Amino acid sequence: NGTADTAAKGFVSPKADGARRPFVIGVSGGTASGKTTVCDMIIQQLHDHRVVLVNQDSFYRGLTEEQSEHVQDYNFDHPDAFDTDQLLECMGKLKSGQSVNIPIYDFKNHRRCSESFRKVNASDVIILEGILVFHDQRVRDLMDMKIFVDTDADIRLARRIRRDTVERGRDVTSVLEQYGRFVKPAFDDFVLPSKKYADVIIPKGGDNHVAIDLIVQHIRTKLGQHDLCKIYPNVFVVHTTFQI
Ligand code: ADP
Ligand code: C5P
Protein backbone atom coordinates (compact mmCIF):
# COMPACT_ATOMS: atom_id res chain seq x y z
CA ASN A 1 0.00 0.00 0.00
CA GLY A 2 1.85 3.03 -1.33
CA THR A 3 -0.14 5.61 0.63
CA ALA A 4 0.42 3.89 3.97
CA ASP A 5 4.15 3.51 3.19
CA THR A 6 4.63 7.17 2.37
CA ALA A 7 2.68 8.22 5.49
CA ALA A 8 4.83 5.96 7.65
CA LYS A 9 7.98 7.55 6.21
CA GLY A 10 6.76 11.02 7.20
CA PHE A 11 5.34 12.15 3.89
CA VAL A 12 2.31 14.42 3.93
CA SER A 13 -0.35 14.61 1.29
CA PRO A 14 -1.95 17.86 0.21
CA LYS A 15 -5.58 18.54 1.08
CA ALA A 16 -7.94 16.49 -1.10
CA ASP A 17 -9.20 19.58 -2.96
CA GLY A 18 -5.65 20.73 -3.66
CA ALA A 19 -6.18 23.90 -1.59
CA ARG A 20 -3.09 25.39 0.02
CA ARG A 21 -2.56 24.70 3.71
CA PRO A 22 -0.67 27.49 5.55
CA PHE A 23 2.94 26.83 6.55
CA VAL A 24 3.16 27.26 10.34
CA ILE A 25 6.39 28.36 12.02
CA GLY A 26 6.90 28.38 15.80
CA VAL A 27 9.47 30.78 17.26
CA SER A 28 10.44 30.29 20.90
CA GLY A 29 13.24 31.45 23.23
CA GLY A 30 13.66 33.19 26.57
CA THR A 31 12.33 36.62 27.39
CA ALA A 32 13.95 39.39 25.29
CA SER A 33 15.97 36.84 23.30
CA GLY A 34 14.97 38.55 20.05
CA LYS A 35 11.99 36.40 19.02
CA THR A 36 9.95 39.34 17.74
CA THR A 37 12.99 40.81 16.00
CA VAL A 38 13.68 37.49 14.22
CA CYS A 39 10.00 37.19 13.21
CA ASP A 40 10.00 40.73 11.81
CA MET A 41 13.11 39.95 9.75
CA ILE A 42 11.56 36.75 8.36
CA ILE A 43 8.34 38.60 7.52
CA GLN A 44 10.29 41.37 5.80
CA GLN A 45 12.22 38.89 3.65
CA LEU A 46 9.05 36.97 2.73
CA HIS A 47 7.48 40.17 1.40
CA ASP A 48 6.02 38.43 -1.67
CA HIS A 49 3.95 36.04 0.45
CA ARG A 50 1.08 36.65 2.84
CA VAL A 51 2.55 36.20 6.33
CA VAL A 52 0.85 36.80 9.69
CA LEU A 53 2.38 36.92 13.16
CA VAL A 54 0.50 35.56 16.16
CA ASN A 55 1.95 36.36 19.63
CA GLN A 56 1.43 33.94 22.49
CA ASP A 57 1.39 37.06 24.73
CA SER A 58 -2.02 37.97 23.25
CA PHE A 59 -3.43 34.93 25.05
CA TYR A 60 -2.32 35.93 28.55
CA ARG A 61 -5.23 35.55 30.95
CA GLY A 62 -6.27 38.94 32.34
CA LEU A 63 -5.77 39.31 36.10
CA THR A 64 -8.75 39.43 38.45
CA GLU A 65 -9.11 42.40 40.83
CA GLU A 66 -7.70 40.28 43.63
CA GLN A 67 -4.70 39.10 41.59
CA SER A 68 -4.03 42.70 40.52
CA GLU A 69 -3.67 43.71 44.16
CA HIS A 70 -0.80 41.24 44.55
CA VAL A 71 0.64 41.46 41.04
CA GLN A 72 4.19 41.10 42.38
CA ASP A 73 3.25 37.53 43.43
CA TYR A 74 1.82 36.49 40.05
CA ASN A 75 3.88 34.18 37.86
CA PHE A 76 3.54 35.36 34.24
CA ASP A 77 6.14 32.82 33.14
CA HIS A 78 4.21 29.69 34.12
CA PRO A 79 2.31 27.85 31.34
CA ASP A 80 -0.98 28.34 33.27
CA ALA A 81 -0.69 32.12 32.76
CA PHE A 82 -1.81 31.59 29.12
CA ASP A 83 -5.23 30.54 27.79
CA THR A 84 -3.81 27.80 25.58
CA ASP A 85 -7.24 26.43 24.60
CA GLN A 86 -8.13 29.79 23.10
CA LEU A 87 -4.77 29.95 21.32
CA LEU A 88 -5.42 26.49 19.84
CA GLU A 89 -8.89 27.53 18.70
CA CYS A 90 -7.53 30.64 16.92
CA MET A 91 -4.65 28.74 15.32
CA GLY A 92 -7.03 25.97 14.19
CA LYS A 93 -9.24 28.52 12.44
CA LEU A 94 -6.30 30.26 10.80
CA LYS A 95 -4.92 26.92 9.61
CA SER A 96 -8.24 26.08 8.01
CA GLY A 97 -8.27 29.40 6.15
CA GLN A 98 -10.62 31.44 8.36
CA SER A 99 -9.84 34.88 9.74
CA VAL A 100 -9.79 35.35 13.53
CA ASN A 101 -10.04 38.10 16.14
CA ILE A 102 -7.04 37.95 18.46
CA PRO A 103 -7.16 39.60 21.90
CA ILE A 104 -5.01 42.65 22.59
CA TYR A 105 -3.03 42.38 25.85
CA ASP A 106 -1.92 45.38 27.88
CA PHE A 107 1.35 44.76 29.78
CA LYS A 108 0.87 47.90 31.87
CA ASN A 109 -2.37 46.84 33.61
CA HIS A 110 -2.03 43.06 32.99
CA ARG A 111 -5.43 42.87 31.32
CA ARG A 112 -6.89 42.30 27.93
CA CYS A 113 -8.40 45.23 26.14
CA SER A 114 -12.12 44.41 26.46
CA GLU A 115 -13.39 46.35 23.44
CA SER A 116 -10.86 45.81 20.69
CA PHE A 117 -9.30 42.84 18.92
CA ARG A 118 -6.70 42.44 16.20
CA LYS A 119 -8.23 40.88 13.09
CA VAL A 120 -5.85 38.36 11.51
CA ASN A 121 -6.62 37.08 8.03
CA ALA A 122 -5.85 33.68 6.53
CA SER A 123 -2.34 33.58 5.04
CA ASP A 124 0.31 31.48 3.31
CA VAL A 125 2.55 31.55 6.39
CA ILE A 126 1.55 31.79 10.06
CA ILE A 127 4.30 32.57 12.59
CA LEU A 128 3.49 31.82 16.23
CA GLU A 129 5.92 33.48 18.65
CA GLY A 130 6.28 33.21 22.43
CA ILE A 131 8.33 31.99 25.39
CA LEU A 132 6.26 28.81 25.79
CA VAL A 133 5.02 27.93 22.30
CA PHE A 134 6.92 24.60 22.40
CA HIS A 135 5.68 23.65 25.87
CA ASP A 136 2.29 22.12 24.97
CA GLN A 137 2.36 19.22 22.52
CA ARG A 138 -0.97 20.27 20.97
CA VAL A 139 0.58 23.63 20.03
CA ARG A 140 3.81 22.02 18.80
CA ASP A 141 1.80 19.68 16.60
CA LEU A 142 0.46 22.67 14.64
CA MET A 143 3.95 23.62 13.51
CA ASP A 144 5.76 22.72 10.29
CA MET A 145 9.00 24.31 11.51
CA LYS A 146 10.27 25.18 14.98
CA ILE A 147 12.90 27.84 15.65
CA PHE A 148 14.54 28.56 19.02
CA VAL A 149 16.24 31.93 19.48
CA ASP A 150 19.19 31.38 21.78
CA THR A 151 20.63 34.48 23.47
CA ASP A 152 22.75 34.63 26.63
CA ALA A 153 20.85 35.29 29.85
CA ASP A 154 22.85 38.42 30.77
CA ILE A 155 22.08 40.03 27.42
CA ARG A 156 18.40 39.10 27.77
CA LEU A 157 18.21 40.55 31.27
CA ALA A 158 19.85 43.80 30.17
CA ARG A 159 17.38 44.11 27.28
CA ARG A 160 14.47 43.23 29.53
CA ILE A 161 15.34 45.93 32.06
CA ARG A 162 15.50 48.52 29.31
CA ARG A 163 12.31 47.35 27.55
CA ASP A 164 10.18 46.92 30.69
CA THR A 165 11.16 50.29 32.14
CA VAL A 166 10.73 52.15 28.84
CA GLU A 167 7.72 50.31 27.32
CA ARG A 168 5.93 48.33 30.03
CA GLY A 169 5.72 50.86 32.88
CA ARG A 170 8.00 49.03 35.36
CA ASP A 171 10.86 50.17 37.59
CA VAL A 172 14.27 48.49 37.72
CA THR A 173 13.73 47.04 41.21
CA SER A 174 10.49 45.30 40.25
CA VAL A 175 12.01 43.94 37.01
CA LEU A 176 14.95 42.45 38.91
CA GLU A 177 12.73 41.00 41.62
CA GLN A 178 10.35 39.41 39.09
CA TYR A 179 13.31 38.07 37.11
CA GLY A 180 14.89 36.31 40.10
CA ARG A 181 11.63 35.02 41.54
CA PHE A 182 9.72 33.90 38.43
CA VAL A 183 11.34 34.59 35.04
CA LYS A 184 14.65 32.77 35.54
CA PRO A 185 13.19 29.71 37.37
CA ALA A 186 10.47 29.31 34.72
CA PHE A 187 13.07 29.64 31.97
CA ASP A 188 15.01 26.78 33.58
CA ASP A 189 11.90 24.65 34.21
CA PHE A 190 9.86 25.19 31.05
CA VAL A 191 11.56 27.22 28.30
CA LEU A 192 15.01 25.64 28.20
CA PRO A 193 13.67 22.03 28.28
CA SER A 194 11.47 22.86 25.26
CA LYS A 195 14.54 23.81 23.19
CA LYS A 196 14.95 20.11 22.33
CA TYR A 197 11.89 20.31 20.08
CA ALA A 198 13.47 22.97 17.84
CA ASP A 199 14.43 22.12 14.26
CA VAL A 200 16.69 25.17 14.12
CA ILE A 201 18.51 26.98 16.94
CA ILE A 202 19.59 30.56 16.18
CA PRO A 203 22.45 31.92 18.26
CA LYS A 204 22.64 35.75 18.46
CA GLY A 205 18.98 36.26 17.43
CA GLY A 206 18.41 39.13 15.03
CA ASP A 207 22.15 39.68 14.57
CA ASN A 208 22.42 36.29 12.86
CA HIS A 209 21.71 37.22 9.25
CA VAL A 210 23.13 33.95 7.91
CA ALA A 211 20.66 31.85 9.95
CA ILE A 212 17.72 34.06 8.96
CA ASP A 213 18.67 33.87 5.26
CA LEU A 214 18.85 30.06 5.48
CA ILE A 215 15.50 29.86 7.24
CA VAL A 216 13.84 32.11 4.67
CA GLN A 217 15.31 29.98 1.83
CA HIS A 218 13.87 26.86 3.49
CA ILE A 219 10.43 28.45 3.87
CA ARG A 220 10.49 29.52 0.23
CA THR A 221 11.30 25.96 -0.83
CA LYS A 222 8.42 24.63 1.26
CA LEU A 223 6.02 27.24 -0.12
CA GLY A 224 7.11 26.23 -3.62
CA GLN A 225 6.19 22.65 -2.79
CA HIS A 226 2.83 23.85 -1.48
CA ASP A 227 2.26 25.58 -4.83
CA LEU A 228 3.20 22.33 -6.59
CA CYS A 229 0.58 20.52 -4.51
CA LYS A 230 -2.02 23.04 -5.60
CA ILE A 231 -1.24 22.44 -9.27
CA TYR A 232 -0.65 18.67 -8.98
CA PRO A 233 -2.83 17.51 -6.06
CA ASN A 234 -1.52 13.94 -6.29
CA VAL A 235 2.11 14.91 -5.71
CA PHE A 236 3.47 13.93 -2.28
CA VAL A 237 5.82 16.30 -0.45
CA VAL A 238 8.73 15.15 1.72
CA HIS A 239 9.04 16.92 5.09
CA THR A 240 12.66 17.49 6.03
CA THR A 241 14.30 19.27 8.97
CA PHE A 242 17.68 20.87 9.30
CA GLN A 243 19.99 22.14 12.03
CA ILE A 244 22.33 25.15 11.96
P1 ADP B 1 11.44 38.96 22.47
O1 ADP B 1 10.35 39.00 21.43
O2 ADP B 1 12.18 37.66 22.49
O3 ADP B 1 10.99 39.38 23.83
P2 ADP B 1 12.47 41.32 21.13
O4 ADP B 1 12.80 40.99 19.72
O5 ADP B 1 11.19 42.05 21.38
O6 ADP B 1 12.55 40.00 22.03
O7 ADP B 1 13.70 42.12 21.76
C1 ADP B 1 13.67 42.53 23.11
C2 ADP B 1 14.35 43.89 23.24
O8 ADP B 1 15.71 43.77 22.84
C3 ADP B 1 13.72 44.95 22.32
O9 ADP B 1 13.76 46.17 23.01
C4 ADP B 1 14.63 44.97 21.11
O10 ADP B 1 14.66 46.23 20.52
C5 ADP B 1 15.98 44.59 21.71
N1 ADP B 1 16.79 43.79 20.77
C6 ADP B 1 16.39 42.67 20.11
N2 ADP B 1 17.39 42.19 19.35
C7 ADP B 1 18.44 43.02 19.52
C8 ADP B 1 19.78 43.06 19.01
N3 ADP B 1 20.22 42.13 18.17
N4 ADP B 1 20.58 44.04 19.41
C9 ADP B 1 20.15 44.99 20.29
N5 ADP B 1 18.90 45.02 20.81
C10 ADP B 1 18.05 44.05 20.44
O1 C5P C 1 8.14 39.53 25.05
P1 C5P C 1 8.54 38.48 26.05
O2 C5P C 1 8.76 37.14 25.43
O3 C5P C 1 9.67 38.90 26.96
O4 C5P C 1 7.22 38.34 26.96
C1 C5P C 1 7.15 37.37 27.98
C2 C5P C 1 7.47 37.98 29.33
O5 C5P C 1 6.50 38.95 29.68
C3 C5P C 1 7.46 36.95 30.43
O6 C5P C 1 8.79 36.63 30.81
C4 C5P C 1 6.66 37.62 31.58
O7 C5P C 1 7.41 37.69 32.77
C5 C5P C 1 6.43 39.03 31.07
N1 C5P C 1 5.11 39.58 31.45
C6 C5P C 1 5.07 40.61 32.39
N2 C5P C 1 3.86 41.16 32.72
C7 C5P C 1 2.71 40.71 32.19
C8 C5P C 1 2.73 39.66 31.25
C9 C5P C 1 3.96 39.11 30.90
O8 C5P C 1 6.12 41.02 32.92
N3 C5P C 1 1.57 41.28 32.53
XYZ file of C-alpha atoms and ligand atoms in Angstrom:
292
model
C 0.000 0.000 0.000
C 1.850 3.027 -1.334
C -0.135 5.612 0.631
C 0.420 3.893 3.974
C 4.145 3.507 3.190
C 4.628 7.166 2.366
C 2.676 8.221 5.487
C 4.831 5.965 7.648
C 7.980 7.552 6.214
C 6.764 11.020 7.202
C 5.339 12.154 3.892
C 2.311 14.420 3.931
C -0.346 14.610 1.287
C -1.954 17.864 0.215
C -5.581 18.542 1.075
C -7.939 16.489 -1.098
C -9.203 19.581 -2.961
C -5.647 20.727 -3.656
C -6.182 23.896 -1.592
C -3.093 25.389 0.021
C -2.559 24.702 3.710
C -0.670 27.485 5.554
C 2.939 26.834 6.552
C 3.157 27.258 10.338
C 6.393 28.357 12.021
C 6.898 28.377 15.798
C 9.472 30.784 17.257
C 10.438 30.292 20.900
C 13.235 31.447 23.231
C 13.656 33.190 26.569
C 12.335 36.619 27.386
C 13.945 39.393 25.291
C 15.970 36.837 23.302
C 14.974 38.553 20.055
C 11.986 36.402 19.022
C 9.945 39.344 17.738
C 12.990 40.807 16.001
C 13.684 37.492 14.217
C 10.001 37.193 13.211
C 10.000 40.731 11.810
C 13.115 39.955 9.755
C 11.563 36.749 8.361
C 8.335 38.605 7.518
C 10.290 41.374 5.796
C 12.221 38.891 3.646
C 9.046 36.970 2.730
C 7.485 40.173 1.396
C 6.023 38.435 -1.667
C 3.953 36.035 0.449
C 1.083 36.651 2.840
C 2.552 36.204 6.328
C 0.854 36.800 9.693
C 2.380 36.922 13.159
C 0.502 35.562 16.165
C 1.951 36.357 19.629
C 1.428 33.943 22.488
C 1.390 37.065 24.735
C -2.018 37.968 23.247
C -3.429 34.932 25.048
C -2.318 35.927 28.552
C -5.232 35.550 30.949
C -6.270 38.937 32.342
C -5.769 39.310 36.095
C -8.755 39.430 38.454
C -9.114 42.402 40.827
C -7.698 40.278 43.631
C -4.701 39.097 41.587
C -4.028 42.703 40.524
C -3.674 43.714 44.165
C -0.802 41.243 44.547
C 0.643 41.463 41.042
C 4.186 41.095 42.376
C 3.250 37.534 43.430
C 1.824 36.493 40.047
C 3.878 34.175 37.863
C 3.545 35.361 34.242
C 6.142 32.819 33.144
C 4.209 29.689 34.119
C 2.311 27.849 31.338
C -0.980 28.340 33.265
C -0.695 32.125 32.762
C -1.810 31.588 29.122
C -5.229 30.537 27.794
C -3.812 27.801 25.577
C -7.239 26.435 24.599
C -8.133 29.793 23.105
C -4.770 29.954 21.325
C -5.423 26.491 19.839
C -8.893 27.534 18.696
C -7.527 30.640 16.924
C -4.654 28.740 15.325
C -7.029 25.967 14.187
C -9.244 28.522 12.443
C -6.296 30.255 10.805
C -4.920 26.918 9.605
C -8.244 26.079 8.011
C -8.274 29.398 6.153
C -10.618 31.440 8.359
C -9.843 34.885 9.737
C -9.788 35.345 13.530
C -10.040 38.104 16.139
C -7.043 37.947 18.460
C -7.164 39.600 21.899
C -5.006 42.653 22.592
C -3.029 42.381 25.847
C -1.917 45.376 27.879
C 1.351 44.763 29.782
C 0.867 47.900 31.866
C -2.369 46.835 33.611
C -2.031 43.064 32.987
C -5.427 42.874 31.318
C -6.891 42.301 27.930
C -8.402 45.231 26.136
C -12.116 44.408 26.460
C -13.389 46.347 23.444
C -10.861 45.811 20.689
C -9.300 42.838 18.922
C -6.703 42.438 16.195
C -8.227 40.881 13.094
C -5.848 38.361 11.507
C -6.619 37.076 8.031
C -5.847 33.679 6.530
C -2.339 33.577 5.039
C 0.312 31.480 3.308
C 2.554 31.546 6.389
C 1.555 31.787 10.063
C 4.303 32.567 12.592
C 3.489 31.818 16.228
C 5.925 33.482 18.651
C 6.283 33.209 22.429
C 8.333 31.992 25.392
C 6.264 28.806 25.792
C 5.018 27.932 22.304
C 6.917 24.604 22.405
C 5.676 23.648 25.872
C 2.287 22.121 24.973
C 2.357 19.223 22.522
C -0.974 20.272 20.968
C 0.579 23.633 20.026
C 3.807 22.016 18.799
C 1.801 19.677 16.597
C 0.459 22.665 14.643
C 3.946 23.615 13.507
C 5.762 22.720 10.293
C 9.002 24.307 11.506
C 10.273 25.184 14.978
C 12.900 27.845 15.646
C 14.537 28.563 19.025
C 16.239 31.926 19.484
C 19.195 31.375 21.779
C 20.632 34.477 23.472
C 22.748 34.626 26.626
C 20.850 35.287 29.850
C 22.851 38.419 30.766
C 22.077 40.032 27.418
C 18.405 39.103 27.768
C 18.207 40.551 31.275
C 19.851 43.803 30.174
C 17.380 44.111 27.275
C 14.470 43.226 29.526
C 15.342 45.926 32.063
C 15.500 48.523 29.305
C 12.313 47.353 27.551
C 10.185 46.917 30.693
C 11.157 50.294 32.142
C 10.731 52.147 28.838
C 7.723 50.313 27.324
C 5.934 48.329 30.030
C 5.722 50.863 32.878
C 7.997 49.029 35.360
C 10.862 50.169 37.594
C 14.269 48.492 37.719
C 13.733 47.038 41.214
C 10.491 45.303 40.249
C 12.007 43.938 37.013
C 14.951 42.445 38.915
C 12.732 41.004 41.625
C 10.351 39.408 39.090
C 13.307 38.067 37.111
C 14.886 36.313 40.099
C 11.628 35.024 41.543
C 9.722 33.900 38.430
C 11.344 34.592 35.043
C 14.652 32.765 35.542
C 13.190 29.708 37.373
C 10.472 29.309 34.721
C 13.069 29.642 31.969
C 15.014 26.779 33.579
C 11.897 24.654 34.208
C 9.857 25.191 31.050
C 11.555 27.224 28.302
C 15.013 25.639 28.201
C 13.668 22.034 28.276
C 11.472 22.864 25.259
C 14.543 23.810 23.195
C 14.952 20.109 22.334
C 11.887 20.314 20.080
C 13.466 22.971 17.839
C 14.431 22.117 14.258
C 16.691 25.169 14.119
C 18.506 26.983 16.939
C 19.588 30.555 16.175
C 22.445 31.915 18.257
C 22.640 35.747 18.462
C 18.981 36.263 17.429
C 18.406 39.131 15.027
C 22.151 39.679 14.570
C 22.421 36.287 12.858
C 21.707 37.220 9.252
C 23.129 33.947 7.908
C 20.659 31.846 9.947
C 17.724 34.061 8.956
C 18.668 33.872 5.255
C 18.847 30.057 5.476
C 15.498 29.857 7.245
C 13.842 32.106 4.666
C 15.305 29.978 1.831
C 13.873 26.862 3.486
C 10.428 28.453 3.871
C 10.485 29.525 0.225
C 11.297 25.961 -0.826
C 8.424 24.627 1.262
C 6.018 27.239 -0.118
C 7.113 26.226 -3.624
C 6.195 22.648 -2.786
C 2.833 23.854 -1.480
C 2.259 25.578 -4.834
C 3.196 22.334 -6.593
C 0.577 20.522 -4.510
C -2.019 23.038 -5.601
C -1.239 22.436 -9.270
C -0.650 18.672 -8.983
C -2.826 17.507 -6.056
C -1.525 13.940 -6.294
C 2.108 14.905 -5.715
C 3.467 13.926 -2.276
C 5.817 16.300 -0.449
C 8.727 15.153 1.718
C 9.039 16.923 5.088
C 12.661 17.491 6.028
C 14.299 19.268 8.966
C 17.684 20.875 9.297
C 19.994 22.141 12.029
C 22.328 25.146 11.964
P 11.444 38.958 22.473
O 10.354 38.999 21.435
O 12.179 37.658 22.494
O 10.987 39.376 23.835
P 12.472 41.317 21.130
O 12.804 40.992 19.723
O 11.189 42.055 21.383
O 12.552 39.998 22.032
O 13.697 42.118 21.756
C 13.673 42.535 23.113
C 14.349 43.890 23.237
O 15.707 43.768 22.843
C 13.722 44.951 22.324
O 13.759 46.170 23.010
C 14.629 44.970 21.108
O 14.663 46.225 20.517
C 15.980 44.591 21.706
N 16.788 43.789 20.768
C 16.394 42.668 20.115
N 17.393 42.187 19.346
C 18.437 43.024 19.524
C 19.781 43.060 19.014
N 20.217 42.126 18.171
N 20.584 44.040 19.413
C 20.155 44.986 20.287
N 18.902 45.016 20.808
C 18.054 44.054 20.441
O 8.139 39.534 25.052
P 8.542 38.480 26.054
O 8.763 37.135 25.428
O 9.671 38.901 26.956
O 7.224 38.337 26.962
C 7.145 37.375 27.978
C 7.471 37.980 29.329
O 6.499 38.950 29.677
C 7.457 36.946 30.431
O 8.786 36.629 30.806
C 6.664 37.625 31.576
O 7.408 37.694 32.774
C 6.426 39.032 31.074
N 5.107 39.584 31.454
C 5.074 40.615 32.389
N 3.856 41.164 32.721
C 2.709 40.713 32.191
C 2.727 39.664 31.246
C 3.958 39.113 30.899
O 6.116 41.023 32.920
N 1.569 41.275 32.529
